[in-house]
Coordinates of C-alpha atoms in Angstrom, one line a residue:
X372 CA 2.4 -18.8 18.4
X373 CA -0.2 -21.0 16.8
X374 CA 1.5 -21.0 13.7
X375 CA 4.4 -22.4 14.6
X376 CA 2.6 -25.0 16.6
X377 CA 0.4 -26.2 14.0
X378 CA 3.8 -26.3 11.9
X379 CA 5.5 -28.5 14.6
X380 CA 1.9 -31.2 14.4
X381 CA 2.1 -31.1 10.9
X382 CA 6.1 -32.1 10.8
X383 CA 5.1 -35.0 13.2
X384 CA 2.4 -36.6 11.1
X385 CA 4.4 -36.3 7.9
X386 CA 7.7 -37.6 9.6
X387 CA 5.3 -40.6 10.7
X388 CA 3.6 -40.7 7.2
X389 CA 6.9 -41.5 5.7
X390 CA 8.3 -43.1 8.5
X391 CA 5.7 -46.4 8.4
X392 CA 5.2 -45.2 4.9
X393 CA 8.9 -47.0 4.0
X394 CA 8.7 -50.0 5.7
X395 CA 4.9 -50.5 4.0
X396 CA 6.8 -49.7 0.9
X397 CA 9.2 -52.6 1.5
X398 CA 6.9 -55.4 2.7
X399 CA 4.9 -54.6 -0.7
X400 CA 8.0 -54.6 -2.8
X401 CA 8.9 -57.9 -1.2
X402 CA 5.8 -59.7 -1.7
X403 CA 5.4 -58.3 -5.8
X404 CA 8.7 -60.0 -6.4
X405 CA 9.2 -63.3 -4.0
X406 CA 5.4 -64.1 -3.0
X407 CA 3.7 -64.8 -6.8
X408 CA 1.1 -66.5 -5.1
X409 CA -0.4 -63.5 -3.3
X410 CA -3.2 -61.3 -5.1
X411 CA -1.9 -58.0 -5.4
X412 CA -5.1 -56.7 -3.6
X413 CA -3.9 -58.3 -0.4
X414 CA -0.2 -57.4 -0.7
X415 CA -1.3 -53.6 -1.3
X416 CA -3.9 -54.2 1.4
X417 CA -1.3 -55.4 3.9
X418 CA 1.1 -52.4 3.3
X419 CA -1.8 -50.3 4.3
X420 CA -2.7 -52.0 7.2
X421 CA 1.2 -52.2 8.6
X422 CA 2.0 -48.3 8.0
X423 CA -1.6 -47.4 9.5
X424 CA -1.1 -49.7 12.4
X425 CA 2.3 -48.4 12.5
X426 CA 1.4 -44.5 13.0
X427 CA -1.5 -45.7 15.0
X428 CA 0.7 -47.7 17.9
X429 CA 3.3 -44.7 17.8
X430 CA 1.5 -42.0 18.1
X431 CA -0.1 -43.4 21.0
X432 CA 3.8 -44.8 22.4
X433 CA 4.0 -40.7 21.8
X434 CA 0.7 -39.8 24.1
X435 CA 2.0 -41.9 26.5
X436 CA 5.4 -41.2 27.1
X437 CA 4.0 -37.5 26.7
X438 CA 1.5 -37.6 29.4
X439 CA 2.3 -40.1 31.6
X440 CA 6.3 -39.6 32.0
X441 CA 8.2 -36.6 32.9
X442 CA 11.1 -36.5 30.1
X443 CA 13.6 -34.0 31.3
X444 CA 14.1 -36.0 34.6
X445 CA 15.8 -38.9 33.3
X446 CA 16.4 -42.0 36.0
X447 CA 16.1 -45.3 36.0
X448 CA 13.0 -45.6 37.2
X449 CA 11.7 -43.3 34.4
X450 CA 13.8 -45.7 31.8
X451 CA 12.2 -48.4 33.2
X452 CA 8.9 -47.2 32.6
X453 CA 9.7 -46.2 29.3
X454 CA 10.7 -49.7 28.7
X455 CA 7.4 -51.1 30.0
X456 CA 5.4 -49.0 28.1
X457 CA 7.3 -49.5 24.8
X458 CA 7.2 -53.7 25.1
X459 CA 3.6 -53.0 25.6
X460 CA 2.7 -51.3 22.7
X461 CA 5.0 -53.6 20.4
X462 CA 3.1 -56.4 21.9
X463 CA 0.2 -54.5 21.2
X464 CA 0.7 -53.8 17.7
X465 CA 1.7 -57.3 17.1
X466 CA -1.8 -58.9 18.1
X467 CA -3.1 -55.8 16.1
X468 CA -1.5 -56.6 12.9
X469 CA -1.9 -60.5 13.0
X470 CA -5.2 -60.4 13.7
X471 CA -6.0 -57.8 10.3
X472 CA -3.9 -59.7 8.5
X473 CA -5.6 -62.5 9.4
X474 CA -9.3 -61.6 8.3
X475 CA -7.4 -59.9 5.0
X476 CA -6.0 -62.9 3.9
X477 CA -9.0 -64.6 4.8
X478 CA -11.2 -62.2 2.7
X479 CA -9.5 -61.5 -0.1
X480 CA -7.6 -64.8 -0.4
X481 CA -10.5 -67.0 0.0
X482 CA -8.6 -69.7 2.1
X483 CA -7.0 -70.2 6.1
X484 CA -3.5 -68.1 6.8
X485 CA -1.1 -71.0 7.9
X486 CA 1.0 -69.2 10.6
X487 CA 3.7 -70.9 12.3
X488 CA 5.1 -69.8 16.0
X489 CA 7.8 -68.5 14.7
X490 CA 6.8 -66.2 12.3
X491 CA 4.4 -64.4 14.7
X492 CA 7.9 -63.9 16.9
X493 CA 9.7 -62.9 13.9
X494 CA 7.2 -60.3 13.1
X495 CA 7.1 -59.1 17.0
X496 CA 11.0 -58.7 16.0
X497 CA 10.5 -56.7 13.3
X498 CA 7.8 -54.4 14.8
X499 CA 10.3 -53.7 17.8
X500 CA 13.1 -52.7 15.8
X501 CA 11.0 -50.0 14.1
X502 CA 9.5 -48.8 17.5
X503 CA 12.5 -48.8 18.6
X504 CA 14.3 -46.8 15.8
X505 CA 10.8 -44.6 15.9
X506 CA 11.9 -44.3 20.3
X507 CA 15.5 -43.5 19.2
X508 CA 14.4 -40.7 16.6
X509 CA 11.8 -39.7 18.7
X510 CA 14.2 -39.0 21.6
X511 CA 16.6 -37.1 19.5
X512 CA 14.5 -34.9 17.8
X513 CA 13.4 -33.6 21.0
X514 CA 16.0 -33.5 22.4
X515 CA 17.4 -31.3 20.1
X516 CA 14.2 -29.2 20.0
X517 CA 14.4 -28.7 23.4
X518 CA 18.0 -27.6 23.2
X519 CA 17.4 -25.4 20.6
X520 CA 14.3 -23.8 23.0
X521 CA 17.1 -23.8 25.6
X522 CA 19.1 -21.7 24.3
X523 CA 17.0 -19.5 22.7
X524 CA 15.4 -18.6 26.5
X525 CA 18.7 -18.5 27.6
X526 CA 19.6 -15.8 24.6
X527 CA 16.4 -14.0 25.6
X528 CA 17.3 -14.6 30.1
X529 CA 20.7 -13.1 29.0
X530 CA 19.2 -9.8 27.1
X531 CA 16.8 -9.1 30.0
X532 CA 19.7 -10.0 32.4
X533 CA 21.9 -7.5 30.8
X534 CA 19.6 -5.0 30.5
X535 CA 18.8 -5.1 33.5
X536 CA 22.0 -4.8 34.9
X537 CA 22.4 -1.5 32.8
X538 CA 19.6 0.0 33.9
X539 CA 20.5 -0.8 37.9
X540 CA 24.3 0.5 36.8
X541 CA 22.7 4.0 35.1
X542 CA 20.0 4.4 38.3
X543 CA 23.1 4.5 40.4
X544 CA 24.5 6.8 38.8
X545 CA 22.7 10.3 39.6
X546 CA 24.4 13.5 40.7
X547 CA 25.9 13.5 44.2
X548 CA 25.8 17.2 44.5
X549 CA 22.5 18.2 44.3
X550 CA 21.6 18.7 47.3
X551 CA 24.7 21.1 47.6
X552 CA 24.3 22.7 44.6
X553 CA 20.9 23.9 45.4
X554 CA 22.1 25.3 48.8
X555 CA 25.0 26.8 46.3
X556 CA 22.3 28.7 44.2
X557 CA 19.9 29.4 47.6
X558 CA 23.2 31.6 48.8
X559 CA 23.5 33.1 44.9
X560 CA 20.2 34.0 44.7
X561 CA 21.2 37.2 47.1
X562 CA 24.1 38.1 45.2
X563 CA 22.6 37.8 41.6
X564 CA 19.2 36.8 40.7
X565 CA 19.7 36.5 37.2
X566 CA 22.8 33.7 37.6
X567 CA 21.1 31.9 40.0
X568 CA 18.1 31.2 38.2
X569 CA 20.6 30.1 35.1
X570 CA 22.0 27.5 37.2
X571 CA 18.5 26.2 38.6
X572 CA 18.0 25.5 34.8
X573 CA 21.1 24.0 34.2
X574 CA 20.6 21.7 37.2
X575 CA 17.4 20.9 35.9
X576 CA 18.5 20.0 32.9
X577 CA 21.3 17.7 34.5
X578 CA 18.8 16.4 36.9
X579 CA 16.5 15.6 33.7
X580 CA 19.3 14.1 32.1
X581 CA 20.2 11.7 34.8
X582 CA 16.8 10.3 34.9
X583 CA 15.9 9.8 31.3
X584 CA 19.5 8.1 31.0
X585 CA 17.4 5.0 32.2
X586 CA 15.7 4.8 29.0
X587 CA 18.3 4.7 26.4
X588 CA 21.9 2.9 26.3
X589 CA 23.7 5.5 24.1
X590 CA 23.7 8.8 23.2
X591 CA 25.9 11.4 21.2
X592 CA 29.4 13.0 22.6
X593 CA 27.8 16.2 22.2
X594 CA 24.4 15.9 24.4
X595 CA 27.0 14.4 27.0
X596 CA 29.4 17.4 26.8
X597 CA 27.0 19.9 26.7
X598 CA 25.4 18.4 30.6
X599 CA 29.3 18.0 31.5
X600 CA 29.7 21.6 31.3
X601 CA 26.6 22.6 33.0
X602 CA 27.8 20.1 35.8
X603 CA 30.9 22.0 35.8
X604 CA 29.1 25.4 36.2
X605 CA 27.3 24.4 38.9
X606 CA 30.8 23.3 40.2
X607 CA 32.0 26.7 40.1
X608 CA 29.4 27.9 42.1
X609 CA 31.1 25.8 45.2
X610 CA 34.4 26.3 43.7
X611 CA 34.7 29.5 42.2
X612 CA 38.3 30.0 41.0
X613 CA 39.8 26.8 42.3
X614 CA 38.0 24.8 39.4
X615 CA 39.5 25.8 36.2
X616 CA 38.4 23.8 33.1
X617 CA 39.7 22.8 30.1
X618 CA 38.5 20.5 26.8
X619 CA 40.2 19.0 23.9
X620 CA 37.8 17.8 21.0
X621 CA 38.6 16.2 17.9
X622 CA 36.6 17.8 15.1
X623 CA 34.2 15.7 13.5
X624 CA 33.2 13.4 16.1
X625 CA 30.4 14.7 18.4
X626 CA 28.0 12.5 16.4
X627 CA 29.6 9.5 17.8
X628 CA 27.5 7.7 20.4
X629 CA 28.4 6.7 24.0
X630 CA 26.9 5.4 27.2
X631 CA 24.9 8.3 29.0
X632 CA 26.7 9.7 31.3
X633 CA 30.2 8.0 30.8
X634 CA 31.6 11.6 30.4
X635 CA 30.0 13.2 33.7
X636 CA 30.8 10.5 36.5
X637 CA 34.7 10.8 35.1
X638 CA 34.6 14.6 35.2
X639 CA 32.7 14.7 38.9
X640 CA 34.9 11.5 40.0
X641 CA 37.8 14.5 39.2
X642 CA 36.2 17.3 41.0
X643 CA 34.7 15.5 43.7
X644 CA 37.9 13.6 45.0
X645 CA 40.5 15.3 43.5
X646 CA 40.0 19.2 42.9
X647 CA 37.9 20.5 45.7
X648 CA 40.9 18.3 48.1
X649 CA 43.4 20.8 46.8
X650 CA 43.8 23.8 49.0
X651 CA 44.6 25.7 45.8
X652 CA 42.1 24.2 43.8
X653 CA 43.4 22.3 40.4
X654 CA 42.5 21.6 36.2
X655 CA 40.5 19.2 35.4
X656 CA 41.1 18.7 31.5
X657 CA 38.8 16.6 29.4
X658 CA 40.6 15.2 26.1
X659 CA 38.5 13.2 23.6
X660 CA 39.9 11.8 20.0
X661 CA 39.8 9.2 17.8
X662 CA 42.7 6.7 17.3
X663 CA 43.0 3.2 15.4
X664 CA 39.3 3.0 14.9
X665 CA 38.5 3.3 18.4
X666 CA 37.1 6.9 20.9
X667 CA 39.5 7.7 23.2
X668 CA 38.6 10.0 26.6
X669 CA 40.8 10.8 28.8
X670 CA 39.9 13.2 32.3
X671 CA 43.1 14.5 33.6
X672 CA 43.2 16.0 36.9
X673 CA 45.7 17.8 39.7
X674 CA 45.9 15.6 42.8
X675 CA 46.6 12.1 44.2
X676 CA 45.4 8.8 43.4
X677 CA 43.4 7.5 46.7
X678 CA 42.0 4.3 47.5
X679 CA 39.8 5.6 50.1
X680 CA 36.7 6.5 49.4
X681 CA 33.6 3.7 48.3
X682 CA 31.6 5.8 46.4
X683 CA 34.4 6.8 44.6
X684 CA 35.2 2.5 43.9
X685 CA 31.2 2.0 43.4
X686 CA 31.2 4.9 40.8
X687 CA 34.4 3.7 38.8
X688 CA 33.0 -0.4 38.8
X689 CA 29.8 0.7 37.4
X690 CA 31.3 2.6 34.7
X691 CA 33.6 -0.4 34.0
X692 CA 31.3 -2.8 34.2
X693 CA 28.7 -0.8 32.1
X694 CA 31.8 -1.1 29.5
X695 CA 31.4 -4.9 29.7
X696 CA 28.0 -5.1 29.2
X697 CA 27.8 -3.0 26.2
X698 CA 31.1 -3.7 24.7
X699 CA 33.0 -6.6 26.2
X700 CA 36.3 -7.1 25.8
X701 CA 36.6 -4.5 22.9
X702 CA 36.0 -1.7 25.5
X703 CA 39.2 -0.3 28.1
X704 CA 39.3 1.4 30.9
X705 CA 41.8 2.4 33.7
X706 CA 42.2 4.9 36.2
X707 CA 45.8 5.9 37.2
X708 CA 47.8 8.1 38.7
X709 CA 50.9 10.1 36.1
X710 CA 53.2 12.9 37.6
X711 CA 50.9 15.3 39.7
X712 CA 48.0 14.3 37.5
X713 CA 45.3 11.7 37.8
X714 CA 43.9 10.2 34.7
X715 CA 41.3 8.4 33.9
X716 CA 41.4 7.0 30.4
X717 CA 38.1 5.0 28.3
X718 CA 38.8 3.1 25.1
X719 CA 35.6 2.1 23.1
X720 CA 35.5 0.6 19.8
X721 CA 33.8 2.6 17.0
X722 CA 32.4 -0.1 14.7
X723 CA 30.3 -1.8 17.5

């Protein structure tokens, strides 16, 4: 931080340096070559004076439209001011320079500066098209500094805003059958002790899982598979026989990274609203492949497509918008209803 504003003082007093610097330049490059008469102690003497005067009566137009004038709220009473305070310090400078020049010319020339009306206007002119210039240039390099700042908060409100967002979407997204499934395992517990404490540790592990999901945006297809099939053995515990299961995995890919889990709302979105409604019970089948540089998974399911339901809506918008705000428009996903089935199909991009 204090390197970079110790770079940004720096930039201004060399901008000025060369800025007065010029026109000093000029004035003594003028007065080698179509004033003979002058010494060329005073000529080099008056160069000085104008560019010190010069970054002297700027810096302090810079204090004062820095301090005294709020810059981003731009009205006419602000212009106005601006105005004021810019005819000043031309004025300002004016009597300045005349005045040095004055005792220079006195000094080192050795006789009385003749000075008509005119030429004091003319040099009031010429100081208030610099300042002016130096106003104009002054005004644009900050306002494209501030820009720049702009947008780089609004780069850094966007990352916090999206992450954010993510971490609101994955915190809503925790388990609805908990509370079930440990009344499932209380019941199994009687029947076989050894079972029952296999599916307290799967549920931990799912219950573990859902809360560190918080913490990261991705993680492999086969961490995600592996707590989709301990959701689905906890399933069974409800379901028994009604819930049959099925996967299709490409070989190769369970290296490939996803949202957390993507996977597990699709599969208990299936079960949840689809299977356990069957009086017969039904397949959920999960398919996952590869195809024209992109991951395809699809969740098939027996039943009906049904509109009722808002956890079931809240559950499907957060896993589409999490899409978005990982992937954007690269990213698909759609949930229809084909035949007797239900399927609910993701499309993500593999090179993001």
């Amino acid at each position: 931080m204090n390197t970079s504003k110790i770079s940004k003082k720096n930039w201004f007093w060399i901008l000025q340096l060369l800025g007065w610097g010029i026109p000093g330049c000029l004035i003594m490059y003028t007065k080698f070559n179509y004033e003979k008469t002058l010494s060329q102690t005073y000529i080099v003497s008056e160069a000085i004076l104008f560019t010190g005067a010069g970054i002297l009566f700027s810096s302090l137009l810079w204090l004062l439209i820095r301090n005294k004038i709020l810059i981003e709220i731009i009205s006419v009473r602000v212009i106005v001011r601006i105005l004021l305070i810019y005819m000043l310090i031309c004025l300002s400078m004016t009597i300045f320079v005349e005045a040095l020049v004055y005792l220079l010319y006195v000094n080192i020339e050795n006789k009385e500066l003749d000075r008509s009306l005119n030429d004091y206007i003319l040099n009031f002119i010429n100081i208030s098209v610099i300042l002016f210039f130096w106003l104009i240039l002054y005004f644009s390099i900050n306002s494209i500094l501030r820009a720049q700042k702009g947008k780089v908060e609004g780069l850094q409100l966007k990352s916090t805003l999206r992450e954010s967002q993510l971490n609101t979407l994955k915190g809503q997204i925790n388990p609805h059958f908990m509370f079930n499934s440990l009344n499932n395992i209380r019941a199994l517990m009687l029947e076989d002790v050894h079972k029952s404490r296999e599916m307290i540790t799967k549920l931990s592990e799912l219950l573990r899982y859902s809360l560190n999901s918080n913490k990261v945006d991705k993680i492999t297809l086969e961490e995600e598979i592996e707590i989709v099939n301990n959701y689905i053995e906890l399933s069974k515990i409800q379901l028994e026989k009604r819930l049959r299961y099925h996967e299709e995995i490409e070989e190769g890919i369970l290296d490939i990274e996803i949202p957390p889990m993507l996977i597990q709302m699709l599969v208990e979105n299936a079960i949840k609203h689809g299977v356990s409604n069957q009086i017969g019970g039904g397949v959920v089948s999960l398919k996952i492949r590869t195809e024209n540089n992109n991951l395809q998974i699809e969740v098939h399911n027996t039943g009906e497509l049904k509109e009722s339901g808002s956890t079931t809506r809240i559950g499907l918008q957060n896993i589409s918008e999490r899409l978005r705000l990982l992937y954007g428009a690269t990213s698909f996903f759609e949930l229809k209803e084909e035949g007797n089935e239900v399927v609910a199909r993701i499309k993500i991009p593999l090179d993001e």
